[in-house]
Amino acid sequence: MTPSIIPPRQPRGAERGPHTPHQGQPARRNGRFRRAWATTAAVLLLAPALLTPPDAAPLAILAALTTVVSLLSWPISRYDLAHVAAGTALLSLITDLAYLGPPNLVALWLPFETVALLVLLGRAVRQVPGSRVGLVGGLTGAAAVLLPLRFTLHAPHTGLKESIFVAALAFFPAACAAGVGLYLRSLDTRRAHAVALARREQRLEVARDLHDFVAHEVTGIVLEVQAAQFTDPPPATSTTNAPNPPHLQHQHQERHQERQEQHRALLARIEQAGLRALESMDRTVAALRTAESHERSDAKEGSAGNESPPNGNEPPPTRPHGLTDLPELVDRFSSMTPAEVTLELTELSCTGTGTHSLTREAEDTAYRVVLEALTNVRRHAPRADRVEVFVGRTADHTLKISVTNTAGRATSVRSPRQGGGTGLTALAERVSALGGTLEAGPHTNGKGWHVRCLLPTPPTR
């Protein structure tokens, strides 16, 4: 029995691995750690306000609020980082203009609020979505740069010149915080892009295996059922040699016809179920490829300027096949078709100073080309008289794969199967990635179909 290609789906809990219950513990522990630090910082910043005049209360509250916002993990409830960062920056800017208390009290909380605004600016530039990062980052940066004006605008010995100078000095740490946020944002985007590419390759591999192997076997089942519909069940034989009366013979004929109708109806239902399964697989493959194209475009938009990983990082197929698996494949196909099937495997090793060996990807691709060609023969030429499979090397050491079938006898008209058509297209892309060519079309004599693939085999010393 041929081993299953796609492993059975595991239960939801098993997919997450044995440490699933503990995977959320680091995040929860980090959240508790941040809340503890935020609470401690808020208490330490609010405590001095008890020993100062009431005018200092807004300064202490705003410094504590900014510190808490910069330390906590967001979102919390309905509020995300963009909302709280923009709100905190607006409060800071309003306080810069509206504060009328003693300027010497500002210096007590100014350093802490400055550091908190710089941390909040870096987090906003890194984490706020692209559509709002400009507004939120601009507000937070402006609050960090203009925060010294809260002192210079109200101090008796400072004026406009000092305010501009201090704001210019505050611009440099704000620019550094924004730069760090942008750098971390680029790392996050690159990481998300790599994850998206890995998921895309896995999705494509599932689509290829589903199309190449599962659909191949289901097509064989459907063709067996279609062939069985051309044969009638044997008539029931009498247990005695005595001739039956005419009325009993008539009853036996009616029962035999009824069994024939039930037999045909059963086979028709099996055939329709198989065709529906093939159509479902076609839709699944199409959905996987559509999701892959959307995810690839989204990943490109989210990581402009980043290079995609090379094809060498593509995950290996679920079960790689090679040229040594071709005889078994052809034998299985031959047992399911009335056509005469021949396989010619020429000597694949070369003599000389170097050897021209095939990579695992090239051998698996050659196997899939033969598999797809034989599957198409099953689907589109089930009455073919002869199928020829040739695998060998040309004079320039190129691997040649050729599958040819004759047209065969005419078959009964059936409703064509909708969908599909992605097998040869996907294989052509895969062959092209390996530097080869794939051609499919009518045979030169006009009777039959021909699939021809050439794969280069670079020499290795």
Short mmCIF file of C-alpha atoms in Angstrom, two decimals:
data_model
loop_
_atom_site.label_atom_id
_atom_site.label_comp_id
_atom_site.label_asym_id
_atom_site.label_seq_id
_atom_site.Cartn_x
_atom_site.Cartn_y
_atom_site.Cartn_z
CA MET A 1 0.00 0.00 0.00
CA THR A 2 1.30 3.42 -0.89
CA PRO A 3 2.11 5.46 2.24
CA SER A 4 -0.02 8.50 2.91
CA ILE A 5 1.50 11.71 1.56
CA ILE A 6 -0.31 14.26 3.72
CA PRO A 7 -0.21 13.48 7.45
CA PRO A 8 -3.52 13.36 9.29
CA ARG A 9 -4.65 16.54 10.97
CA GLN A 10 -3.74 16.60 14.60
CA PRO A 11 -6.08 17.71 17.31
CA ARG A 12 -6.10 21.40 18.09
CA GLY A 13 -4.21 20.91 21.31
CA ALA A 14 -1.60 18.65 19.72
CA GLU A 15 -0.76 21.18 17.00
CA ARG A 16 0.50 23.59 19.62
CA GLY A 17 3.00 21.19 21.08
CA PRO A 18 3.47 19.86 24.57
CA HIS A 19 4.19 23.28 26.11
CA THR A 20 0.98 24.99 24.99
CA PRO A 21 -0.33 25.77 28.50
CA HIS A 22 2.91 27.61 29.32
CA GLN A 23 3.29 29.60 26.11
CA GLY A 24 1.24 32.55 27.47
CA GLN A 25 3.09 32.68 30.78
CA PRO A 26 6.03 34.87 29.57
CA ALA A 27 3.59 37.46 28.20
CA ARG A 28 1.54 37.47 31.41
CA ARG A 29 4.70 37.63 33.51
CA ASN A 30 5.97 40.54 31.40
CA GLY A 31 2.62 42.33 31.83
CA ARG A 32 2.71 41.92 35.61
CA PHE A 33 6.32 43.14 35.65
CA ARG A 34 5.41 46.26 33.67
CA ARG A 35 2.39 47.01 35.87
CA ALA A 36 4.52 46.69 38.98
CA TRP A 37 7.14 49.08 37.61
CA ALA A 38 4.48 51.55 36.45
CA THR A 39 2.78 51.52 39.84
CA THR A 40 6.07 52.03 41.67
CA ALA A 41 7.10 54.88 39.37
CA ALA A 42 3.71 56.58 39.73
CA VAL A 43 3.89 56.42 43.54
CA LEU A 44 7.43 57.81 43.59
CA LEU A 45 6.51 60.67 41.25
CA LEU A 46 3.32 61.59 43.08
CA ALA A 47 4.82 61.44 46.60
CA PRO A 48 6.82 64.72 46.36
CA ALA A 49 3.63 66.56 45.42
CA LEU A 50 2.43 66.08 49.02
CA LEU A 51 5.27 68.32 50.23
CA THR A 52 4.92 71.04 47.59
CA PRO A 53 2.31 73.76 46.94
CA PRO A 54 -0.95 72.76 45.21
CA ASP A 55 0.28 74.33 41.95
CA ALA A 56 2.70 71.40 41.58
CA ALA A 57 -0.07 68.78 41.50
CA PRO A 58 -0.70 68.99 37.70
CA LEU A 59 3.03 68.59 37.04
CA ALA A 60 3.30 65.51 39.24
CA ILE A 61 0.13 63.95 37.82
CA LEU A 62 1.23 64.54 34.22
CA ALA A 63 4.73 63.15 34.87
CA ALA A 64 3.26 60.06 36.56
CA LEU A 65 0.70 59.60 33.76
CA THR A 66 3.34 59.85 31.03
CA THR A 67 5.59 57.38 32.83
CA VAL A 68 2.76 54.87 33.32
CA VAL A 69 1.70 55.14 29.66
CA SER A 70 5.28 54.59 28.48
CA LEU A 71 5.74 51.50 30.67
CA LEU A 72 2.47 49.58 30.27
CA SER A 73 1.74 47.05 27.52
CA TRP A 74 -0.96 48.16 25.11
CA PRO A 75 -3.75 47.70 24.10
CA ILE A 76 -5.72 47.65 27.34
CA SER A 77 -9.46 47.21 26.95
CA ARG A 78 -10.54 49.49 24.06
CA TYR A 79 -7.50 51.76 24.20
CA ASP A 80 -4.41 51.11 22.11
CA LEU A 81 -1.00 52.76 22.08
CA ALA A 82 -1.96 55.27 19.39
CA HIS A 83 -4.85 56.71 21.43
CA VAL A 84 -3.04 56.95 24.76
CA ALA A 85 0.20 58.30 23.25
CA ALA A 86 -1.63 61.01 21.29
CA GLY A 87 -3.75 61.92 24.33
CA THR A 88 -0.73 62.12 26.63
CA ALA A 89 1.20 64.25 24.11
CA LEU A 90 -1.74 66.66 23.78
CA LEU A 91 -2.01 66.99 27.57
CA SER A 92 1.71 67.74 27.75
CA LEU A 93 1.49 70.43 25.06
CA ILE A 94 -1.54 72.03 26.71
CA THR A 95 0.27 72.06 30.06
CA ASP A 96 3.27 73.76 28.44
CA LEU A 97 1.05 76.69 27.46
CA ALA A 98 -1.41 76.75 30.36
CA TYR A 99 0.90 76.25 33.34
CA LEU A 100 1.07 79.40 35.48
CA GLY A 101 2.71 78.08 38.65
CA PRO A 102 6.22 78.69 39.97
CA PRO A 103 8.82 77.75 37.29
CA ASN A 104 11.20 76.24 39.85
CA LEU A 105 8.68 73.46 40.53
CA VAL A 106 8.86 72.39 36.86
CA ALA A 107 12.49 71.34 37.22
CA LEU A 108 11.55 68.68 39.79
CA TRP A 109 9.47 66.54 37.38
CA LEU A 110 10.82 67.75 34.03
CA PRO A 111 13.61 65.11 33.65
CA PHE A 112 11.25 62.21 34.41
CA GLU A 113 8.57 63.42 32.01
CA THR A 114 11.21 64.00 29.32
CA VAL A 115 12.53 60.45 29.57
CA ALA A 116 8.98 59.06 29.58
CA LEU A 117 8.07 61.06 26.45
CA LEU A 118 11.21 59.83 24.65
CA VAL A 119 10.38 56.21 25.51
CA LEU A 120 6.77 56.78 24.40
CA LEU A 121 8.00 58.33 21.14
CA GLY A 122 10.17 55.31 20.36
CA ARG A 123 7.34 52.88 21.13
CA ALA A 124 4.85 54.88 19.04
CA VAL A 125 7.17 54.98 16.01
CA ARG A 126 7.76 51.25 16.33
CA GLN A 127 4.29 49.92 17.11
CA VAL A 128 1.61 52.33 15.84
CA PRO A 129 0.16 51.21 12.45
CA GLY A 130 1.38 52.98 9.35
CA SER A 131 -1.79 54.98 8.77
CA ARG A 132 -1.47 56.76 12.15
CA VAL A 133 2.21 56.63 12.97
CA GLY A 134 2.87 60.03 11.40
CA LEU A 135 0.25 61.84 13.48
CA VAL A 136 1.00 60.05 16.75
CA GLY A 137 4.76 60.24 16.29
CA GLY A 138 4.57 63.94 15.37
CA LEU A 139 2.50 64.80 18.46
CA THR A 140 4.71 62.78 20.79
CA GLY A 141 7.90 64.21 19.25
CA ALA A 142 6.56 67.75 19.52
CA ALA A 143 5.69 67.17 23.18
CA ALA A 144 9.22 65.92 23.88
CA VAL A 145 10.88 68.81 22.02
CA LEU A 146 8.67 71.58 23.45
CA LEU A 147 8.61 70.27 27.01
CA PRO A 148 11.49 72.60 28.16
CA LEU A 149 9.32 75.60 27.21
CA ARG A 150 7.26 74.88 30.27
CA PHE A 151 10.20 76.25 32.24
CA THR A 152 11.73 78.84 29.89
CA LEU A 153 8.46 80.56 29.04
CA HIS A 154 7.67 81.25 32.69
CA ALA A 155 11.13 81.79 34.23
CA PRO A 156 11.95 85.47 34.90
CA HIS A 157 15.44 85.42 33.35
CA THR A 158 14.70 83.47 30.13
CA GLY A 159 13.05 84.56 26.93
CA LEU A 160 12.47 83.56 23.33
CA LYS A 161 16.12 83.08 22.48
CA GLU A 162 16.67 80.68 25.39
CA SER A 163 13.46 78.83 24.57
CA ILE A 164 14.55 78.26 20.95
CA PHE A 165 18.01 77.13 22.06
CA VAL A 166 16.64 74.65 24.63
CA ALA A 167 14.07 73.32 22.14
CA ALA A 168 16.86 72.80 19.61
CA LEU A 169 18.85 70.86 22.17
CA ALA A 170 15.78 68.73 22.99
CA PHE A 171 15.38 67.92 19.29
CA PHE A 172 18.45 65.66 19.22
CA PRO A 173 17.34 63.10 21.86
CA ALA A 174 13.87 63.12 20.27
CA ALA A 175 15.42 62.36 16.86
CA CYS A 176 17.48 59.56 18.42
CA ALA A 177 14.37 58.04 20.02
CA ALA A 178 12.50 58.22 16.70
CA GLY A 179 15.48 56.65 14.91
CA VAL A 180 15.61 53.76 17.37
CA GLY A 181 11.87 53.26 16.89
CA LEU A 182 12.24 53.22 13.10
CA TYR A 183 15.09 50.72 13.29
CA LEU A 184 13.12 48.38 15.53
CA ARG A 185 10.09 48.81 13.28
CA SER A 186 12.15 47.73 10.27
CA LEU A 187 13.33 44.64 12.18
CA ASP A 188 9.73 43.78 13.10
CA THR A 189 8.63 44.27 9.49
CA ARG A 190 11.43 42.07 8.21
CA ARG A 191 10.59 39.39 10.74
CA ALA A 192 6.89 39.51 9.79
CA HIS A 193 7.89 39.33 6.12
CA ALA A 194 10.01 36.24 6.75
CA VAL A 195 7.16 34.55 8.64
CA ALA A 196 4.73 35.39 5.82
CA LEU A 197 7.11 33.92 3.25
CA ALA A 198 7.55 30.75 5.30
CA ARG A 199 3.78 30.35 5.59
CA ARG A 200 3.40 30.98 1.86
CA GLU A 201 5.91 28.27 0.99
CA GLN A 202 4.24 25.81 3.34
CA ARG A 203 0.85 26.64 1.83
CA LEU A 204 2.22 26.12 -1.67
CA GLU A 205 3.74 22.80 -0.64
CA VAL A 206 0.38 21.65 0.74
CA ALA A 207 -1.30 22.75 -2.50
CA ARG A 208 1.25 20.87 -4.60
CA ASP A 209 0.95 17.68 -2.57
CA LEU A 210 -2.84 17.90 -2.59
CA HIS A 211 -2.92 18.34 -6.33
CA ASP A 212 -0.15 15.91 -7.23
CA PHE A 213 -0.92 12.98 -4.95
CA VAL A 214 -4.40 13.07 -3.44
CA ALA A 215 -6.11 14.19 -6.65
CA HIS A 216 -4.08 11.55 -8.52
CA GLU A 217 -5.44 8.73 -6.38
CA VAL A 218 -9.03 10.04 -6.35
CA THR A 219 -8.92 10.34 -10.14
CA GLY A 220 -7.93 6.67 -10.31
CA ILE A 221 -10.91 5.73 -8.15
CA VAL A 222 -13.30 7.74 -10.33
CA LEU A 223 -11.94 6.14 -13.51
CA GLU A 224 -12.30 2.66 -12.03
CA VAL A 225 -15.93 3.42 -11.21
CA GLN A 226 -16.53 4.85 -14.68
CA ALA A 227 -15.09 1.72 -16.23
CA ALA A 228 -17.24 -0.49 -14.00
CA GLN A 229 -20.40 1.21 -15.30
CA PHE A 230 -19.79 -0.35 -18.73
CA THR A 231 -20.10 -3.85 -17.25
CA ASP A 232 -23.25 -5.45 -15.91
CA PRO A 233 -23.44 -7.64 -12.83
CA PRO A 234 -23.60 -11.37 -13.63
CA PRO A 235 -27.13 -12.81 -13.68
CA ALA A 236 -28.23 -14.86 -10.73
CA THR A 237 -27.89 -18.62 -11.34
CA SER A 238 -30.36 -21.18 -10.18
CA THR A 239 -29.27 -23.70 -7.58
CA THR A 240 -31.03 -26.51 -9.44
CA ASN A 241 -30.71 -27.70 -13.01
CA ALA A 242 -34.47 -28.03 -13.45
CA PRO A 243 -35.98 -25.53 -15.87
CA ASN A 244 -37.99 -22.79 -14.24
CA PRO A 245 -41.57 -22.10 -15.21
CA PRO A 246 -42.13 -19.11 -17.49
CA HIS A 247 -43.55 -16.92 -14.71
CA LEU A 248 -40.48 -17.60 -12.51
CA GLN A 249 -38.14 -16.82 -15.39
CA HIS A 250 -39.95 -13.53 -15.86
CA GLN A 251 -39.55 -12.72 -12.15
CA HIS A 252 -35.86 -13.57 -12.31
CA GLN A 253 -35.40 -11.26 -15.30
CA GLU A 254 -37.19 -8.44 -13.49
CA ARG A 255 -35.04 -8.92 -10.40
CA HIS A 256 -31.89 -9.03 -12.55
CA GLN A 257 -32.88 -5.78 -14.30
CA GLU A 258 -33.61 -4.23 -10.92
CA ARG A 259 -30.18 -5.28 -9.66
CA GLN A 260 -28.59 -3.81 -12.79
CA GLU A 261 -30.33 -0.50 -12.21
CA GLN A 262 -29.31 -0.47 -8.56
CA HIS A 263 -25.75 -1.36 -9.57
CA ARG A 264 -25.58 1.48 -12.09
CA ALA A 265 -27.16 3.92 -9.63
CA LEU A 266 -24.64 2.96 -6.96
CA LEU A 267 -21.70 3.41 -9.33
CA ALA A 268 -23.12 6.72 -10.53
CA ARG A 269 -23.38 7.96 -6.96
CA ILE A 270 -19.78 6.88 -6.27
CA GLU A 271 -18.65 8.59 -9.47
CA GLN A 272 -20.45 11.83 -8.56
CA ALA A 273 -18.98 11.72 -5.05
CA GLY A 274 -15.49 11.30 -6.50
CA LEU A 275 -16.03 14.15 -8.97
CA ARG A 276 -17.29 16.37 -6.16
CA ALA A 277 -14.19 15.47 -4.14
CA LEU A 278 -11.97 16.45 -7.08
CA GLU A 279 -13.83 19.74 -7.51
CA SER A 280 -13.46 20.42 -3.78
CA MET A 281 -9.73 19.76 -4.02
CA ASP A 282 -9.51 22.08 -7.03
CA ARG A 283 -11.24 24.82 -5.04
CA THR A 284 -8.94 24.17 -2.08
CA VAL A 285 -5.83 24.37 -4.25
CA ALA A 286 -7.15 27.55 -5.89
CA ALA A 287 -7.89 29.06 -2.47
CA LEU A 288 -4.41 28.18 -1.22
CA ARG A 289 -2.80 29.75 -4.27
CA THR A 290 -5.04 32.84 -4.05
CA ALA A 291 -4.23 33.30 -0.37
CA GLU A 292 -0.56 32.86 -1.23
CA SER A 293 -0.66 35.60 -3.86
CA HIS A 294 -2.49 38.00 -1.53
CA GLU A 295 -0.07 37.26 1.31
CA ARG A 296 2.92 37.75 -0.98
CA SER A 297 1.62 41.14 -2.16
CA ASP A 298 0.88 42.22 1.42
CA ALA A 299 4.34 41.14 2.51
CA LYS A 300 5.94 43.11 -0.31
CA GLU A 301 3.95 46.22 0.61
CA GLY A 302 4.86 45.88 4.27
CA SER A 303 8.56 45.42 3.64
CA ALA A 304 9.50 47.65 0.74
CA GLY A 305 13.20 47.50 0.07
CA ASN A 306 13.72 44.20 1.88
CA GLU A 307 15.04 41.31 -0.14
CA SER A 308 13.09 38.09 -0.29
CA PRO A 309 14.81 34.97 0.96
CA PRO A 310 16.36 32.83 -1.74
CA ASN A 311 14.65 29.79 -3.16
CA GLY A 312 17.07 27.62 -1.26
CA ASN A 313 15.15 28.43 1.94
CA GLU A 314 12.02 26.77 0.60
CA PRO A 315 10.94 24.01 2.95
CA PRO A 316 11.37 20.50 1.57
CA PRO A 317 8.32 18.64 0.29
CA THR A 318 6.39 16.38 2.59
CA ARG A 319 7.82 13.26 0.98
CA PRO A 320 10.45 13.84 -1.73
CA HIS A 321 10.45 11.32 -4.57
CA GLY A 322 13.14 10.39 -7.03
CA LEU A 323 13.72 8.63 -10.30
CA THR A 324 13.88 5.29 -8.51
CA ASP A 325 10.19 5.71 -7.61
CA LEU A 326 9.10 5.94 -11.24
CA PRO A 327 8.73 2.17 -11.88
CA GLU A 328 6.31 1.86 -8.97
CA LEU A 329 4.35 4.89 -10.20
CA VAL A 330 4.11 3.51 -13.74
CA ASP A 331 3.10 0.07 -12.43
CA ARG A 332 0.26 1.60 -10.41
CA PHE A 333 -0.90 3.55 -13.43
CA SER A 334 -0.69 0.49 -15.67
CA SER A 335 -2.87 -1.53 -13.30
CA MET A 336 -5.63 1.08 -13.56
CA THR A 337 -5.76 1.56 -17.33
CA PRO A 338 -6.32 -0.75 -20.31
CA ALA A 339 -3.58 1.03 -22.25
CA GLU A 340 -0.20 -0.52 -22.96
CA VAL A 341 2.23 1.37 -20.72
CA THR A 342 5.98 1.31 -21.27
CA LEU A 343 8.74 2.90 -19.19
CA GLU A 344 12.23 3.47 -20.54
CA LEU A 345 14.82 4.49 -17.96
CA THR A 346 18.21 4.91 -19.66
CA GLU A 347 21.55 4.98 -17.85
CA LEU A 348 21.49 8.11 -15.69
CA SER A 349 25.15 8.18 -14.68
CA CYS A 350 27.84 9.64 -16.91
CA THR A 351 31.41 8.55 -17.25
CA GLY A 352 34.33 10.87 -17.64
CA THR A 353 36.26 13.29 -15.54
CA GLY A 354 33.16 14.53 -13.75
CA THR A 355 29.71 13.30 -12.91
CA HIS A 356 26.46 15.08 -13.67
CA SER A 357 24.28 14.35 -10.67
CA LEU A 358 20.72 15.45 -10.04
CA THR A 359 19.76 17.40 -6.97
CA ARG A 360 16.94 16.19 -4.75
CA GLU A 361 14.73 19.04 -6.01
CA ALA A 362 15.40 18.08 -9.64
CA GLU A 363 14.58 14.41 -9.04
CA ASP A 364 11.39 15.30 -7.18
CA THR A 365 10.41 17.66 -10.01
CA ALA A 366 11.02 14.94 -12.61
CA TYR A 367 8.81 12.57 -10.62
CA ARG A 368 6.06 15.17 -10.39
CA VAL A 369 6.20 15.83 -14.14
CA VAL A 370 5.59 12.13 -14.87
CA LEU A 371 2.89 11.98 -12.19
CA GLU A 372 1.05 15.02 -13.60
CA ALA A 373 1.29 13.72 -17.15
CA LEU A 374 -0.12 10.30 -16.19
CA THR A 375 -2.87 11.95 -14.15
CA ASN A 376 -3.86 14.02 -17.19
CA VAL A 377 -3.95 10.84 -19.28
CA ARG A 378 -6.37 9.36 -16.76
CA ARG A 379 -8.59 12.41 -16.82
CA HIS A 380 -8.58 13.36 -20.48
CA ALA A 381 -7.68 10.15 -22.35
CA PRO A 382 -8.97 7.21 -20.29
CA ARG A 383 -9.25 5.07 -23.48
CA ALA A 384 -5.72 5.70 -24.71
CA ASP A 385 -4.21 2.67 -26.45
CA ARG A 386 -0.59 3.31 -25.56
CA VAL A 387 1.34 5.42 -23.06
CA GLU A 388 5.11 5.80 -23.34
CA VAL A 389 7.30 7.20 -20.54
CA PHE A 390 10.92 8.00 -21.26
CA VAL A 391 13.50 9.32 -18.79
CA GLY A 392 17.11 9.65 -19.86
CA ARG A 393 19.97 11.98 -20.67
CA THR A 394 20.70 13.81 -23.88
CA ALA A 395 24.14 14.29 -25.39
CA ASP A 396 24.74 17.45 -23.35
CA HIS A 397 23.86 15.60 -20.10
CA THR A 398 20.41 17.25 -19.85
CA LEU A 399 17.76 15.08 -18.22
CA LYS A 400 14.86 14.50 -20.60
CA ILE A 401 11.42 13.42 -19.40
CA SER A 402 8.86 12.53 -22.05
CA VAL A 403 5.31 11.17 -21.63
CA THR A 404 3.33 10.42 -24.80
CA ASN A 405 -0.11 8.88 -25.19
CA THR A 406 -2.22 7.99 -28.20
CA ALA A 407 -5.74 9.33 -28.66
CA GLY A 408 -7.41 5.95 -28.20
CA ARG A 409 -11.02 5.02 -28.83
CA ALA A 410 -13.81 7.52 -28.40
CA THR A 411 -15.44 7.57 -25.00
CA SER A 412 -18.95 8.35 -23.93
CA VAL A 413 -19.72 12.01 -23.47
CA ARG A 414 -19.61 13.08 -19.85
CA SER A 415 -19.87 16.44 -18.19
CA PRO A 416 -16.38 17.91 -18.08
CA ARG A 417 -14.83 18.44 -14.73
CA GLN A 418 -14.68 22.13 -13.90
CA GLY A 419 -11.67 23.65 -12.19
CA GLY A 420 -8.15 22.36 -12.11
CA GLY A 421 -5.64 23.34 -14.75
CA THR A 422 -3.04 24.51 -12.26
CA GLY A 423 -0.85 21.38 -12.33
CA LEU A 424 1.17 21.96 -15.50
CA THR A 425 1.32 25.71 -14.86
CA ALA A 426 2.75 25.23 -11.37
CA LEU A 427 5.15 22.56 -12.67
CA ALA A 428 6.33 24.87 -15.47
CA GLU A 429 7.19 27.50 -12.85
CA ARG A 430 9.02 24.93 -10.77
CA VAL A 431 10.94 23.57 -13.77
CA SER A 432 11.82 27.10 -14.88
CA ALA A 433 13.19 27.85 -11.39
CA LEU A 434 15.58 24.92 -11.87
CA GLY A 435 16.70 26.24 -15.26
CA GLY A 436 14.69 23.76 -17.33
CA THR A 437 11.78 23.84 -19.77
CA LEU A 438 8.38 22.14 -19.82
CA GLU A 439 6.26 21.76 -22.94
CA ALA A 440 2.86 20.11 -23.39
CA GLY A 441 0.71 19.85 -26.48
CA PRO A 442 -0.70 17.61 -29.21
CA HIS A 443 1.54 14.91 -30.60
CA THR A 444 3.30 15.56 -33.89
CA ASN A 445 1.08 13.04 -35.68
CA GLY A 446 -2.02 14.83 -34.39
CA LYS A 447 -3.23 11.75 -32.50
CA GLY A 448 -2.53 11.98 -28.83
CA TRP A 449 -0.72 14.22 -26.38
CA HIS A 450 2.91 14.81 -25.55
CA VAL A 451 4.60 16.23 -22.43
CA ARG A 452 8.30 17.00 -22.66
CA CYS A 453 10.57 18.33 -19.91
CA LEU A 454 14.27 19.15 -19.95
CA LEU A 455 16.22 19.60 -16.70
CA PRO A 456 19.89 20.65 -16.72
CA THR A 457 22.32 18.63 -14.64
CA PRO A 458 25.35 20.76 -13.77
CA PRO A 459 28.61 18.81 -13.37
CA THR A 460 30.11 18.31 -9.91
CA ARG A 461 33.76 17.43 -9.43
#
